[in-house]
Structures are given as structure tokens and as C-alpha cells.
Tab-separated table of C-alpha atoms and ligand atoms in Angstrom:
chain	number	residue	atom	x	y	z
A	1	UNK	CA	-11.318	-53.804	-78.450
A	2	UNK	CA	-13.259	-55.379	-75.694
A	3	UNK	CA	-16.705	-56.700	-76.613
A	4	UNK	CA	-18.360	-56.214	-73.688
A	5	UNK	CA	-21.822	-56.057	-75.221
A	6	UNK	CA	-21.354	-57.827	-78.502
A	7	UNK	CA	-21.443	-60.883	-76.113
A	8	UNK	CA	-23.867	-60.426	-73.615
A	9	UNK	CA	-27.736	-62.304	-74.315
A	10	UNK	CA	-30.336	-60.278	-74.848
A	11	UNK	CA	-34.491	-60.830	-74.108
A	12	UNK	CA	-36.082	-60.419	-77.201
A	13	UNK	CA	-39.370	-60.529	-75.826
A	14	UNK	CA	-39.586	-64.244	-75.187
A	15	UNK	CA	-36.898	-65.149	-77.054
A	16	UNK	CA	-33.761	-65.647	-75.012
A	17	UNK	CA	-31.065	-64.686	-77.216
A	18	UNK	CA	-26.905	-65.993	-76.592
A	19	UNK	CA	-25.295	-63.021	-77.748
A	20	UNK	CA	-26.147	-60.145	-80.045
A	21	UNK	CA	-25.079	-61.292	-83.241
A	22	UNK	CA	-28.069	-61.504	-85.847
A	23	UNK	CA	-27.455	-63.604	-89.220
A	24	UNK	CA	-28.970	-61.185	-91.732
A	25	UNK	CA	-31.201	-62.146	-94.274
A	26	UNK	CA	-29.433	-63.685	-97.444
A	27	UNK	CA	-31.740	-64.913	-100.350
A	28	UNK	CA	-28.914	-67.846	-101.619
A	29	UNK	CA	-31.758	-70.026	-104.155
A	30	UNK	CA	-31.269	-73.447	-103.337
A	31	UNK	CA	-35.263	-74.182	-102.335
A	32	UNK	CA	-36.080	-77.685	-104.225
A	33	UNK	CA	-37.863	-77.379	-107.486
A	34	UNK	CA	-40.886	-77.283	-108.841
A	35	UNK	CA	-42.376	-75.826	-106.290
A	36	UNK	CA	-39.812	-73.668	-103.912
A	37	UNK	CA	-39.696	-75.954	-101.158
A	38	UNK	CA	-37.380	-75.621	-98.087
A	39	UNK	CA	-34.656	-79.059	-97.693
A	40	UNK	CA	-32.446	-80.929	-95.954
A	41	UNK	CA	-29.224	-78.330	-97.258
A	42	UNK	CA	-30.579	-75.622	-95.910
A	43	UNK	CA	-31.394	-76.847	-92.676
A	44	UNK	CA	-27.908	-77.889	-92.421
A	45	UNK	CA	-26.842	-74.165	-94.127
A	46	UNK	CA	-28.503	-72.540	-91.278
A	47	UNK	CA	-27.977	-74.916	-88.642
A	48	UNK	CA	-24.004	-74.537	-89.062
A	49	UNK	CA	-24.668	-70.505	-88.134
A	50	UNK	CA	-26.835	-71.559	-85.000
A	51	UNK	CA	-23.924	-69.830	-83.660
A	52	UNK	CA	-25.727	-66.433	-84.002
A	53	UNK	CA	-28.414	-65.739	-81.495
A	54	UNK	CA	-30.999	-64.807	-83.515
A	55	UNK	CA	-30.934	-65.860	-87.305
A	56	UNK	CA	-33.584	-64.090	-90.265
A	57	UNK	CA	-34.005	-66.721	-92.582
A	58	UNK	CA	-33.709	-65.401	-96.324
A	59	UNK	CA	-36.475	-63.682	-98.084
A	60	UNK	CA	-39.259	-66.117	-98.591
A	61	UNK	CA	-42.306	-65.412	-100.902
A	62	UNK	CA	-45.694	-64.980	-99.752
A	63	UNK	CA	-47.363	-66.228	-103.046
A	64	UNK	CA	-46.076	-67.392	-106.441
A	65	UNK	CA	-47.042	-63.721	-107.827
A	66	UNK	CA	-44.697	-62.111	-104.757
A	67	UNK	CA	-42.037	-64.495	-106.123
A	68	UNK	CA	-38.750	-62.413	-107.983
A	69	UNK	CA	-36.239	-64.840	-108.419
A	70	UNK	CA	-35.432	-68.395	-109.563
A	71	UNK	CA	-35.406	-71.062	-106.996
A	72	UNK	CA	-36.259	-68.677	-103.480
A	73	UNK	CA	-38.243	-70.499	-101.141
A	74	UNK	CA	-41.929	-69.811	-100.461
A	75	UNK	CA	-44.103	-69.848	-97.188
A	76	UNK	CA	-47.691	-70.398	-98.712
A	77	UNK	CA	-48.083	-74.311	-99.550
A	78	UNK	CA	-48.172	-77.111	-97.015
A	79	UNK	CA	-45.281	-79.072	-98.800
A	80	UNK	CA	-43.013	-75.435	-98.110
A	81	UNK	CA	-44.344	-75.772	-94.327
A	82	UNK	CA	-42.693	-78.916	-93.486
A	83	UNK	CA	-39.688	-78.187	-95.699
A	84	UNK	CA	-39.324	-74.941	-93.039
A	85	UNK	CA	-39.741	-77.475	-90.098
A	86	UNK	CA	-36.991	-78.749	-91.287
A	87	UNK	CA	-34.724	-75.970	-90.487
A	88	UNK	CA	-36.552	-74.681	-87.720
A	89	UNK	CA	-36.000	-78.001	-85.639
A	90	UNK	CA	-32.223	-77.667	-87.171
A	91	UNK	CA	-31.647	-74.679	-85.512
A	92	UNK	CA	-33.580	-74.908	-82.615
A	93	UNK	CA	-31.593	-78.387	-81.675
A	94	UNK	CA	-28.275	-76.209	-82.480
A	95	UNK	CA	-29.706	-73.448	-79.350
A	96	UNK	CA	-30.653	-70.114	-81.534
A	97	UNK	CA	-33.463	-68.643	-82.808
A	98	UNK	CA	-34.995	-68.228	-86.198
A	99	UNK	CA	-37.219	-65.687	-87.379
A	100	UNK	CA	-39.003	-66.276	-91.240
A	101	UNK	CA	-38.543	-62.796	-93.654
A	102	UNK	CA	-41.841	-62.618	-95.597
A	103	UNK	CA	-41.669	-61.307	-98.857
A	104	UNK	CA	-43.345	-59.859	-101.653
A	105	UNK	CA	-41.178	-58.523	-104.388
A	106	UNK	CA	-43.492	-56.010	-106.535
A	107	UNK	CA	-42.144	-54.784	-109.565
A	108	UNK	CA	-38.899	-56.604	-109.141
A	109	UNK	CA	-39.843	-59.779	-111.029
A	110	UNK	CA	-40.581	-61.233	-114.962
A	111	UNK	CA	-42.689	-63.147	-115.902
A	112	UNK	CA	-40.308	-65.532	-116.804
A	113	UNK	CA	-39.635	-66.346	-112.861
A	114	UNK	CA	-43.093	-67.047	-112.373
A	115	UNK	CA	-45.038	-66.801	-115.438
A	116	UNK	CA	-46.901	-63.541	-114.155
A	117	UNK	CA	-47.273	-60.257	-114.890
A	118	UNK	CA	-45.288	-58.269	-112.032
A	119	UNK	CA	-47.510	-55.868	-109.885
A	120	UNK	CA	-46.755	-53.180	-107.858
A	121	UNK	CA	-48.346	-49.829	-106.647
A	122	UNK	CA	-48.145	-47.599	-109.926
A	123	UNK	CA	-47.136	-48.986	-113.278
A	124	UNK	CA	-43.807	-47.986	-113.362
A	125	UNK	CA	-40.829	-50.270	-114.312
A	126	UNK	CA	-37.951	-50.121	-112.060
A	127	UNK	CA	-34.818	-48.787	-114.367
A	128	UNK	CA	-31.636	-50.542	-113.879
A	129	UNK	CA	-33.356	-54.108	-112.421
A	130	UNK	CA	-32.739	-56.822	-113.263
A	131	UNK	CA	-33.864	-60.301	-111.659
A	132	UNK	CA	-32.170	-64.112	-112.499
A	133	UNK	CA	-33.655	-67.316	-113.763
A	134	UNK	CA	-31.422	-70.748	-114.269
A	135	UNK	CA	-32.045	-71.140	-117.666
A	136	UNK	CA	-29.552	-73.947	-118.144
A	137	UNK	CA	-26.801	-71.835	-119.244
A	138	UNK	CA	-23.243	-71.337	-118.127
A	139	UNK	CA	-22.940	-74.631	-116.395
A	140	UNK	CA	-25.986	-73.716	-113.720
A	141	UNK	CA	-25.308	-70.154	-113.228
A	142	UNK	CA	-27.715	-67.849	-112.655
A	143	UNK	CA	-28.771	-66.079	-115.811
A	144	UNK	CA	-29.807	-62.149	-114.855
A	145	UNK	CA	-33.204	-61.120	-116.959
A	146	UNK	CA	-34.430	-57.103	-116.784
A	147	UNK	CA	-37.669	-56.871	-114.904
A	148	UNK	CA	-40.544	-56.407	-116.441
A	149	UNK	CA	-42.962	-53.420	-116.910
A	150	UNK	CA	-45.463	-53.947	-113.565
A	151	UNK	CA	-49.495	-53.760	-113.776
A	152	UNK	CA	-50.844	-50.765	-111.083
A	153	UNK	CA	-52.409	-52.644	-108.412
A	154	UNK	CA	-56.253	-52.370	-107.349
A	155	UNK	CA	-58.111	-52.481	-103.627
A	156	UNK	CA	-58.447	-56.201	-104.481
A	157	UNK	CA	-55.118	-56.644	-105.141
A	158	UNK	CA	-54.023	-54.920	-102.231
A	159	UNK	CA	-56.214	-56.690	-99.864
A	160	UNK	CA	-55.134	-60.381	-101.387
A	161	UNK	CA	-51.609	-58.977	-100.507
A	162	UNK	CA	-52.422	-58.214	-96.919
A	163	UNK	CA	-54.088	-61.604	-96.388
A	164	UNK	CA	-51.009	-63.144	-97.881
A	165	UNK	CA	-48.800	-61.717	-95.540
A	166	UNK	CA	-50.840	-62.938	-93.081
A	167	UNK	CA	-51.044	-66.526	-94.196
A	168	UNK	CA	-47.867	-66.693	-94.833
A	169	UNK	CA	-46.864	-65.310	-90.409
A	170	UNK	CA	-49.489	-68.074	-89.376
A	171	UNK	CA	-47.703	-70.771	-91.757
A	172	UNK	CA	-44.653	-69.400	-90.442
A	173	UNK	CA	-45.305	-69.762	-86.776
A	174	UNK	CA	-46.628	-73.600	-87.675
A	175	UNK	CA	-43.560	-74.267	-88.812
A	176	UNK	CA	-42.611	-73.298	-85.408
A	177	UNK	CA	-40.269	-70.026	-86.350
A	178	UNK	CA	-39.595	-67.992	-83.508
A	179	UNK	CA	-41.535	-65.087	-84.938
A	180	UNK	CA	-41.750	-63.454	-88.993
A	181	UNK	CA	-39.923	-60.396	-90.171
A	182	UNK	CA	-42.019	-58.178	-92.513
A	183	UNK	CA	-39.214	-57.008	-95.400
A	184	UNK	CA	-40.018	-53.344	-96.115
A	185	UNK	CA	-36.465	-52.747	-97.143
A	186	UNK	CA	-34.779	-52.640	-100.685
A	187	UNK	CA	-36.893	-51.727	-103.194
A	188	UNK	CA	-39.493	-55.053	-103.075
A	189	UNK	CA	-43.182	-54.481	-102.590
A	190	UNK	CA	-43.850	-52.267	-99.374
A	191	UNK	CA	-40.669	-50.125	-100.370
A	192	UNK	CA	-42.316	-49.481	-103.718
A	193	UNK	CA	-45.065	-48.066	-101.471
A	194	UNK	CA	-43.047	-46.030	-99.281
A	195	UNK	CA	-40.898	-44.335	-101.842
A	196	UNK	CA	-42.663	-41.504	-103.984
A	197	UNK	CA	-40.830	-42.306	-107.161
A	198	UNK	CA	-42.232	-45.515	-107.351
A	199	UNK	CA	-45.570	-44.999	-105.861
A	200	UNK	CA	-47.851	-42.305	-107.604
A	201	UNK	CA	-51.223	-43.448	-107.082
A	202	UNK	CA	-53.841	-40.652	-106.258
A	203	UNK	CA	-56.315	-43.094	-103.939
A	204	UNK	CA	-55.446	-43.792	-100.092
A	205	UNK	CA	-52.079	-45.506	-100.606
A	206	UNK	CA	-50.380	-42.933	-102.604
A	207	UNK	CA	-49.714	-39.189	-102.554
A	208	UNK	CA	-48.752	-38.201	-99.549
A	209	UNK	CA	-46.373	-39.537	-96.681
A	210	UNK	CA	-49.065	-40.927	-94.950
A	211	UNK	CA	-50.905	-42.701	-97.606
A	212	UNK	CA	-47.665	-44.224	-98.505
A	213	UNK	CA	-46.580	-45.757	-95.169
A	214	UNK	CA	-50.502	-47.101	-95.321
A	215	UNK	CA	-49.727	-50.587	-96.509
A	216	UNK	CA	-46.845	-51.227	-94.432
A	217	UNK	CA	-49.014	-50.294	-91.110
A	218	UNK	CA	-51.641	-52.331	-92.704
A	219	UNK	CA	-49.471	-55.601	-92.933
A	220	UNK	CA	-47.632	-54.861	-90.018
A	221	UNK	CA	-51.322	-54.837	-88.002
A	222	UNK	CA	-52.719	-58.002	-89.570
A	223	UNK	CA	-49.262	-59.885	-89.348
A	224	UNK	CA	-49.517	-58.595	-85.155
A	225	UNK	CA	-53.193	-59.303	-84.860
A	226	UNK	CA	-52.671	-63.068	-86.779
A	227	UNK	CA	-49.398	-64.049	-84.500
A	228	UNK	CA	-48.718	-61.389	-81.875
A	229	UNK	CA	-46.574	-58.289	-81.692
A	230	UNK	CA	-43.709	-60.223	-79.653
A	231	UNK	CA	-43.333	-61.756	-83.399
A	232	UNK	CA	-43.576	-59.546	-85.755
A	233	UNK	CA	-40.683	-57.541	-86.415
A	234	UNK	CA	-40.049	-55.204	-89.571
A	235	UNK	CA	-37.210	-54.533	-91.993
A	236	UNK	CA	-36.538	-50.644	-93.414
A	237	UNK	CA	-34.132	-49.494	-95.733
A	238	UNK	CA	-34.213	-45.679	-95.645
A	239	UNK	CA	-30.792	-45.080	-97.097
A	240	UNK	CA	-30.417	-47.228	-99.648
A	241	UNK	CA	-31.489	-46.384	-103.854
A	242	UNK	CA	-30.808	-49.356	-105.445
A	243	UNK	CA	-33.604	-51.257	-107.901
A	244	UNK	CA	-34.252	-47.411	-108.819
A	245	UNK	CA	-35.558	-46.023	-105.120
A	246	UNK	CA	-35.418	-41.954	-105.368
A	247	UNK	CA	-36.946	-40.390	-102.744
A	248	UNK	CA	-36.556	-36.944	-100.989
A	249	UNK	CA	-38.853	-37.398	-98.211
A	250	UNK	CA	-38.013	-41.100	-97.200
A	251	UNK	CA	-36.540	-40.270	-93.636
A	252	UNK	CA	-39.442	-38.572	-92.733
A	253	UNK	CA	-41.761	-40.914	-94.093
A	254	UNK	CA	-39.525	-43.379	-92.560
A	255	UNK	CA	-40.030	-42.036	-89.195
A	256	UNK	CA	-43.387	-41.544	-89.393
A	257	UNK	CA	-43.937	-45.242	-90.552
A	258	UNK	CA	-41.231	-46.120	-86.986
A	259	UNK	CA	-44.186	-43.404	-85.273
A	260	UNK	CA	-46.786	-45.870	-86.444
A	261	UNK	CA	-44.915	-48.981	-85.732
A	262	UNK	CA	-44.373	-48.147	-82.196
A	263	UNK	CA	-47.805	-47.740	-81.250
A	264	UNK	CA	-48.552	-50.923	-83.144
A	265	UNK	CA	-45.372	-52.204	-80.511
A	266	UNK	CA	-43.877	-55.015	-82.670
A	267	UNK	CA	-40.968	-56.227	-81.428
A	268	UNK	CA	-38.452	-53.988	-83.810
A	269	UNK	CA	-36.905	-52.566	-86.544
A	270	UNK	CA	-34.098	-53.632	-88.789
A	271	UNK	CA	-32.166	-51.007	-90.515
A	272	UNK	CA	-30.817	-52.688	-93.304
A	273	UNK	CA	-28.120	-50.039	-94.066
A	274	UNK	CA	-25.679	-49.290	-96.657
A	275	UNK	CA	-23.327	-52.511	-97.443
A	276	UNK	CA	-20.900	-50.832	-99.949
A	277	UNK	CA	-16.938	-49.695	-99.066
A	278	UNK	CA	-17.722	-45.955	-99.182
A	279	UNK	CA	-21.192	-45.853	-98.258
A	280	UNK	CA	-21.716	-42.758	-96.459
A	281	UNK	CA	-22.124	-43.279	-92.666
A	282	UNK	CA	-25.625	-43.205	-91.296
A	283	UNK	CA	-25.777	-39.854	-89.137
A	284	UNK	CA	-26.139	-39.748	-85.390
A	285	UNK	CA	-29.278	-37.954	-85.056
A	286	UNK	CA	-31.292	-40.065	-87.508
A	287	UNK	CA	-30.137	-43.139	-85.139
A	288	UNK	CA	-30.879	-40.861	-81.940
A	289	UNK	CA	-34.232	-39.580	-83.111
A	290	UNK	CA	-35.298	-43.362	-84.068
A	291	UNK	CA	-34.295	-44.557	-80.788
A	292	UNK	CA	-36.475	-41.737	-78.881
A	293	UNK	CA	-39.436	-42.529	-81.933
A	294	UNK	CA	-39.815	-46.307	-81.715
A	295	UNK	CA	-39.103	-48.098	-77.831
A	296	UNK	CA	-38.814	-51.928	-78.587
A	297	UNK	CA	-35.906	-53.722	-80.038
A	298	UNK	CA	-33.382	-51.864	-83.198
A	299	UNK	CA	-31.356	-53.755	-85.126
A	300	UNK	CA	-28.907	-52.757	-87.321
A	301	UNK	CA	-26.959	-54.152	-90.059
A	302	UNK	CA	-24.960	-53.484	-93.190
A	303	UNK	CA	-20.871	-53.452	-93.611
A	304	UNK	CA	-20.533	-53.260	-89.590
A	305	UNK	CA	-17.195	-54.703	-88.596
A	306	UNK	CA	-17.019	-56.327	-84.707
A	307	UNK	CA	-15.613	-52.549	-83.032
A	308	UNK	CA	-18.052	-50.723	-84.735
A	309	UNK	CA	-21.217	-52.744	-83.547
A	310	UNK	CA	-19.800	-52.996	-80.082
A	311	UNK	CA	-19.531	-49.547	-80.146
A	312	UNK	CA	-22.971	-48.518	-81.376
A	313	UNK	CA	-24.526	-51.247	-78.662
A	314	UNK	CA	-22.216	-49.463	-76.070
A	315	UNK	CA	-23.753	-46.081	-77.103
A	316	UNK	CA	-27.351	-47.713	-76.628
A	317	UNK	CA	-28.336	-46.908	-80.034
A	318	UNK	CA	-29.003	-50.673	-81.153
A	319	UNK	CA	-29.405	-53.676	-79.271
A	320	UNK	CA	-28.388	-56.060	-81.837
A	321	UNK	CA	-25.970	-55.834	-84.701
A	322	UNK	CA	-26.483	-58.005	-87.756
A	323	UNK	CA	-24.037	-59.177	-90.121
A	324	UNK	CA	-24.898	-60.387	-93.588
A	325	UNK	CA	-21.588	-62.211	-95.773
A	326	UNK	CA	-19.535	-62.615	-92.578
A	327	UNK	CA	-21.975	-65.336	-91.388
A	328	UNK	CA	-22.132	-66.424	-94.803
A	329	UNK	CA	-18.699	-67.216	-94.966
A	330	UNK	CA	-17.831	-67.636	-91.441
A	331	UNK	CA	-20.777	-70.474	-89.952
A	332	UNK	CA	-18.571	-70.189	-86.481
A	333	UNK	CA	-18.135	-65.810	-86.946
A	334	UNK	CA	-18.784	-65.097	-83.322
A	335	UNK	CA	-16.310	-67.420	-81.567
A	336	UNK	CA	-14.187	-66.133	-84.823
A	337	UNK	CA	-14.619	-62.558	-83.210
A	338	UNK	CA	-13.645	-63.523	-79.952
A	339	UNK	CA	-10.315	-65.150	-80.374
A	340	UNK	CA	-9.277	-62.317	-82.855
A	341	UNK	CA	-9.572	-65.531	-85.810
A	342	UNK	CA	-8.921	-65.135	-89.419
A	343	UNK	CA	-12.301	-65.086	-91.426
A	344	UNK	CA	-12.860	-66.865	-94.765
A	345	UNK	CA	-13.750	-64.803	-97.751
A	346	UNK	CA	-16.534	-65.626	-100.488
A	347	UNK	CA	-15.001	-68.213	-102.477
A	348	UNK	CA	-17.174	-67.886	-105.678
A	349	UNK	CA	-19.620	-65.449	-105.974
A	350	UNK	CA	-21.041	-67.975	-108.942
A	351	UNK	CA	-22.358	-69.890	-105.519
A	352	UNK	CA	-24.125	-66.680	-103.913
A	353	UNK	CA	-27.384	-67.654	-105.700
A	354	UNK	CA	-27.810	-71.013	-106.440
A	355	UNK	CA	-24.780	-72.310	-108.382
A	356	UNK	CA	-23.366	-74.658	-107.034
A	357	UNK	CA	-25.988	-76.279	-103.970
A	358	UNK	CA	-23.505	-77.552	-101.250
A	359	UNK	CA	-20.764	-75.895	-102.870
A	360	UNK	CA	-20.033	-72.451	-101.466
A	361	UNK	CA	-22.975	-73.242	-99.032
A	362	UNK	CA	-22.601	-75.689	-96.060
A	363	UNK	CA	-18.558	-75.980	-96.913
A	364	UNK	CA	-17.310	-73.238	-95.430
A	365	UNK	CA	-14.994	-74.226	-92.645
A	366	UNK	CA	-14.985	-73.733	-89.100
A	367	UNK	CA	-11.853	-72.555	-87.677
A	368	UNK	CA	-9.381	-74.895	-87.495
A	369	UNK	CA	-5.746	-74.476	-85.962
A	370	UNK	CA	-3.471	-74.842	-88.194
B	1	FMN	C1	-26.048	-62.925	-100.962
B	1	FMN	C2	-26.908	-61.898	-100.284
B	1	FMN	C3	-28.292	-62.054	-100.261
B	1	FMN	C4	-29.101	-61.124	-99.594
B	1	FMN	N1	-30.453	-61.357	-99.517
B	1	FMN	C5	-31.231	-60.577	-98.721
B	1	FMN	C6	-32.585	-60.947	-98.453
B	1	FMN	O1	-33.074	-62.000	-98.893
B	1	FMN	N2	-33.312	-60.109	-97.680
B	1	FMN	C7	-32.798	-58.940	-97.175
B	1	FMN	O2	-33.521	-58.202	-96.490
B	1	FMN	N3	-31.505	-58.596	-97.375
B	1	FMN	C8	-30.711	-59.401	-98.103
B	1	FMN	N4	-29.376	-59.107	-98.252
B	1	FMN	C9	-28.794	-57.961	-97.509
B	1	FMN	C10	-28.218	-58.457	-96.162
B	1	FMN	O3	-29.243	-58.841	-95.274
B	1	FMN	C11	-27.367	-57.385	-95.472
B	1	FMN	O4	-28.156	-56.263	-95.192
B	1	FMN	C12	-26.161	-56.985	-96.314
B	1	FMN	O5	-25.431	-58.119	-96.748
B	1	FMN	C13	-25.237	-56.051	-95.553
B	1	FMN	O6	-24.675	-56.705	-94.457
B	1	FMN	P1	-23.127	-57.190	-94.496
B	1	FMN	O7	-22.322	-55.997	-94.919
B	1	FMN	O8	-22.832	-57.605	-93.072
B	1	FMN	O9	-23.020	-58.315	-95.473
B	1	FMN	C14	-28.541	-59.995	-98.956
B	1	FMN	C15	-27.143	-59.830	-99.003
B	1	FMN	C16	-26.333	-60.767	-99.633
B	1	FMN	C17	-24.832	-60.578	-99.604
């Protein structure tokens, strides 16, 4: 196939982007310890797949009680704000852009990540979750722990997680990141809020389709009003029901929250979409009906090979196409693409989280002629 779109740049509001590859988020724990701070690794990690025009840094906690898993990086301390200059002035020197992906996991944590209590919008412990510490064991390893049962949060608690959020896009921009990504997508905090299974309060967050899309308009408005709407981009999942998401009425919630988000004009929305062999293909009219909802920038990503992005850019249903283990694997994937090149495959899935630092990080090859 000819990419004639795959390649071309794109304006994401300021941001002049080389092509229309976007490096999906990918959590991969290798923040320094104690304290979840950004390094020298990762800079080069992410500096190696400058080759992407726009990159979404992994999901990076808000606050200590937002955190799920061992060893993520977080966005609230000054020591994590020059760590993330770090990368930022990696990338930037390689020519992309970098956008942070704030996080706050809910129910999808144990105590023994963080030492707290896990909150989330109704006390209701997500079946068939589990979350991973490094406990020593199995030579480094990540050791998988279920998560625990969550406390229902308050209007206190609610607010603290707005203002979070918010802290967390200002630290963001200081550490001079192209703009913040709120994640709403797979089951973490503001998905626990969409999704009726999970969220059953009776006050002004729960109940009905409106109430439930509350908190994510509510971050989304602070995040704009803190750093701009040209920055602040947003992250949906409305097809995936993993980490024990059930809910009939999530594409019309999901639409109404895209409704909400368009007259709030951030700069887009990333459809994090079905990654599995047989996932059943998103349908046409939910992708046509978004695009007529929601008039800035759609992204979409999740098991899209080359042909099939190029062909839903060509269609004007997206204007980027992200790709998640192919950049992972691949730090040169686009010129990969290009010249019809062989792609590496993950080598150890031991080094996906954590494991082994630089091993199954930064040493994946470039292409190289044989
Ligand atoms: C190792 C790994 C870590 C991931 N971590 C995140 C994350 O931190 N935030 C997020 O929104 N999605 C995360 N994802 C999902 C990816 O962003 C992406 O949607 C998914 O991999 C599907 O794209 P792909 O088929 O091109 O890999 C992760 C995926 C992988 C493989």
C-alpha cells in the first residue's frame, strides 16, 4: 500500500507534528526508587522513538494515593519535575513532541503499592484485578497482588482529585511537555466514573449518564483552564471491559462525555481501542458519529497495522494513528514502515514492567542491513 497520509505532518494546534505516527502510552516501571522519579533510561527509552511525531509518555500518577503499580513514575514532587525535564529535553533535541498522561488509578491499586487504602467512586472491588509490586522475588520480576476492596469517595475527596489533576498539567507543562493527556480509558479512576457497574453513587456524580461523565468534564475544565485547551487532550476507552468494566450504556455516555468535550474544545480524543487478535472491529458509524460529535483532533489506537491506519486517515475518520508494542519494540517503526522492514518482536515479556531496566528497554535495535 501507499502511505500517502501515514506520512504527511500534521498541526496539532501548535505543535508541528513529522508524520502521524503517535507512540501510545506504555506504563514499563523503571521510575527510580523511593520516590517514582523520572531518569536518565527513560529519557534515552523515549528519545530512541523521537521517531514518532507525537509521543504520550506512560501513565504517570497524580499523587501517591492515584499510584497502582510498583515503580510508575509520578508528576506531583519537584524531584519527579526535573526527572521529566529530563526526557522532555531528550526528545525535544531528537525533533518530536511529548505529551505527559496523567493518571489516577482508583480502585485498581493495594495498599501494598502505596501503603493506602484504594478509593474510587462506590466501594466496589474490581473482580478479576490484579496490580504488581517487586517484592524481591523471581530474580526482580514483577510479583502480581489482587487489588484491594476501595473506600467510596466523598466531595472532599473528589475535589483533592480535581486539584491534583491540575497540579499535576501545570507541573507537567514546567517540565516543558508539549501538552498533558487526561487518561479516562481502561478501567482507572475517571473510567470507574463513567461506567455504571462501577459507579453507583446516588449524589451528582453517579446515577445517571450525565452525573457520571461529571468528573471527567470537571478535570477536563480545570486541566484547560490551568494550561490551555491546545494542551489538554483526553483518553477514552468505550470498548474495552477489562479490570471488570460492564456497561450497557457506555457509547452513549461516551458520546455525550465527546458532546461535552467539544464545547470544552481540547485538542482531542484518543480511542484507546481493542488490542487483542480477535477483538471485534470498532463499527463505522460509532467512528462517523464521533467525528460529526467532537471537531478537533481523533486519535486512534489499538492492534492497527500500517494499511489499516492509512486507510482510516484516508477515510478522514482519524488524523493520527497510534501504535502501542510496535514502537516498543521497533524505536525506528516509521522508517521500518516505509522501506517495507522486518520488525522486532517483544523479546521477554519479564521486561514489559520493570524487569530487567535497560534490558528489553533502550536495546532494541534499529534496523540494520544485514
Ligand atoms: C506494556 C504496555 C503498557 C501499557 N500502558 C498503558 C498506559 O500506561 N496508559 C494507557 O493509556 N495505555 C497503556 N497501554 C495500552 C497502549 O497504549 C495501547 O492502547 C495498546 O498497546 C494497543 O496498541 P497496540 O496494539 O499498537 O500495542 C499499554 C500497553 C502495553 C503493551
Amino acid at each position: 500500500m501507499e502511505y500517502q497520509k501515514l506520512f504527511q505532518e500534521y498541526k496539532l494546534n501548535q505543535n508541528q507534528l513529522k508524520n502521524r505516527f503517535l507512540m501510545a502510552p506504555m506504563t514499563r516501571s523503571r521510575a527510580s526508587q523511593p520516590d517514582d522519579v523520572p531518569n536518565a533510561l527513560m529519557a534515552e527509552y523515549y528519545a530512541q522513538r523521537s521517531t514518532a511525531g507525537l509521543i504520550i509518555t506512560e501513565a504517570t500518577q497524580v499523587s501517591l494515593q492515584g499510584k497502582g503499580y510498583a515503580n510508575t513514575p509520578g508528576i506531583y514532587s519537584k524531584q519527579q519535575i526535573e526527572g521529566w525535564k529530563l526526557i522532555t529535553d531528550a526528545v525535544h533535541k531528537s525533533g518530536s513532541k511529548i505529551f505527559l498522561q496523567l493518571w489516577h488509578v482508583g480502585r485498581v491499586s493495594s495498599s501494598k503499592v502505596n501503603g493506602l487504602q484504594p478509593i474510587a467512586p462506590s466501594s466496589l472491588t474490581a473482580q478479576n484485578t490484579s496490580v504488581y509490586i517487586f517484592d524481591g522475588a523471581l530474580n526482580g520480576d514483577a510479583t502480581f497482588v489482587p487489588v484491594e476492596e476501595p473506600r467510596e469517595m466523598n466531595k472532599t475527596d473528589i475535589d483533592t482529585v480535581i486539584e491534583e489533576f491540575v497540579q499535576g498539567a501545570k507541573n507537567a507543562i514546567e517540565a516543558n511537555f508539549d501538552g498533558v493527556e487526561i487518561h479516562g480509558a481502561n478501567g482507572y479512576l475517571i473510567d470507574q466514573f463513567l461506567r455504571s457497574n462501577s459507579n453507583t453513587r446516588t449524589d451528582e456524580y453517579g446515577g445517571t449518564k450525565e452525573n457520571r461523565i461529571r468528573l471527567l468534564i470537571e478535570i477536563s475544565k480545570a486541566v484547560v483552564h490551568a494550561v490551555g485547551k491546545e494542551k489538554t487532550g483526553i483518553r477514552l476507552s468505550p470498548f474495552i471491559s477489562f479490570k471488570d468494566m460492564n456497561d450497557p450504556e457506555i457509547l452513549q455516555t461516551i458520546m455525550l462525555a465527546a458532546t461535552a468535550l467539544n464545547k470544552l474544545d481540547v485538542a482531542y480524543i484518543h480511542l484507546c481501542e481493542a488490542d487483542w487478535d480477535d477483538a471485534p472491529q470498532i463499527p463505522i458509524d460509532f467512528r462517523i458519529k464521533l467525528r460529526d460529535i467532537f471537531k478537533n483532533t481523533i486519535i486512534a489506537t489499538g492492534n492497527k497495522t500500517p494499511d489499516e491506519g492509512e486507510k482510516l486517515l484516508q477515510d478522514n475518520l482519524v488524523d493520527l494513528i497510534g501504535f502501542g508494542r510496535n514502537f516498543l519494540t521497533n524505536p525506528d517503526y516509521p522508517a521500518r514502515v516505509k522501506k517495507s522492514l522486518g520488525l522486532n518482536k517483544i523479546s521477554d515479556t519479564h521486561t514489559l514492567f520493570g524487569g530487567g531496566q535497560a534490558r528489553g528497554y533502550t536495546d532494541y535495535p534499529f534496523y540494520k542491513a544485514d
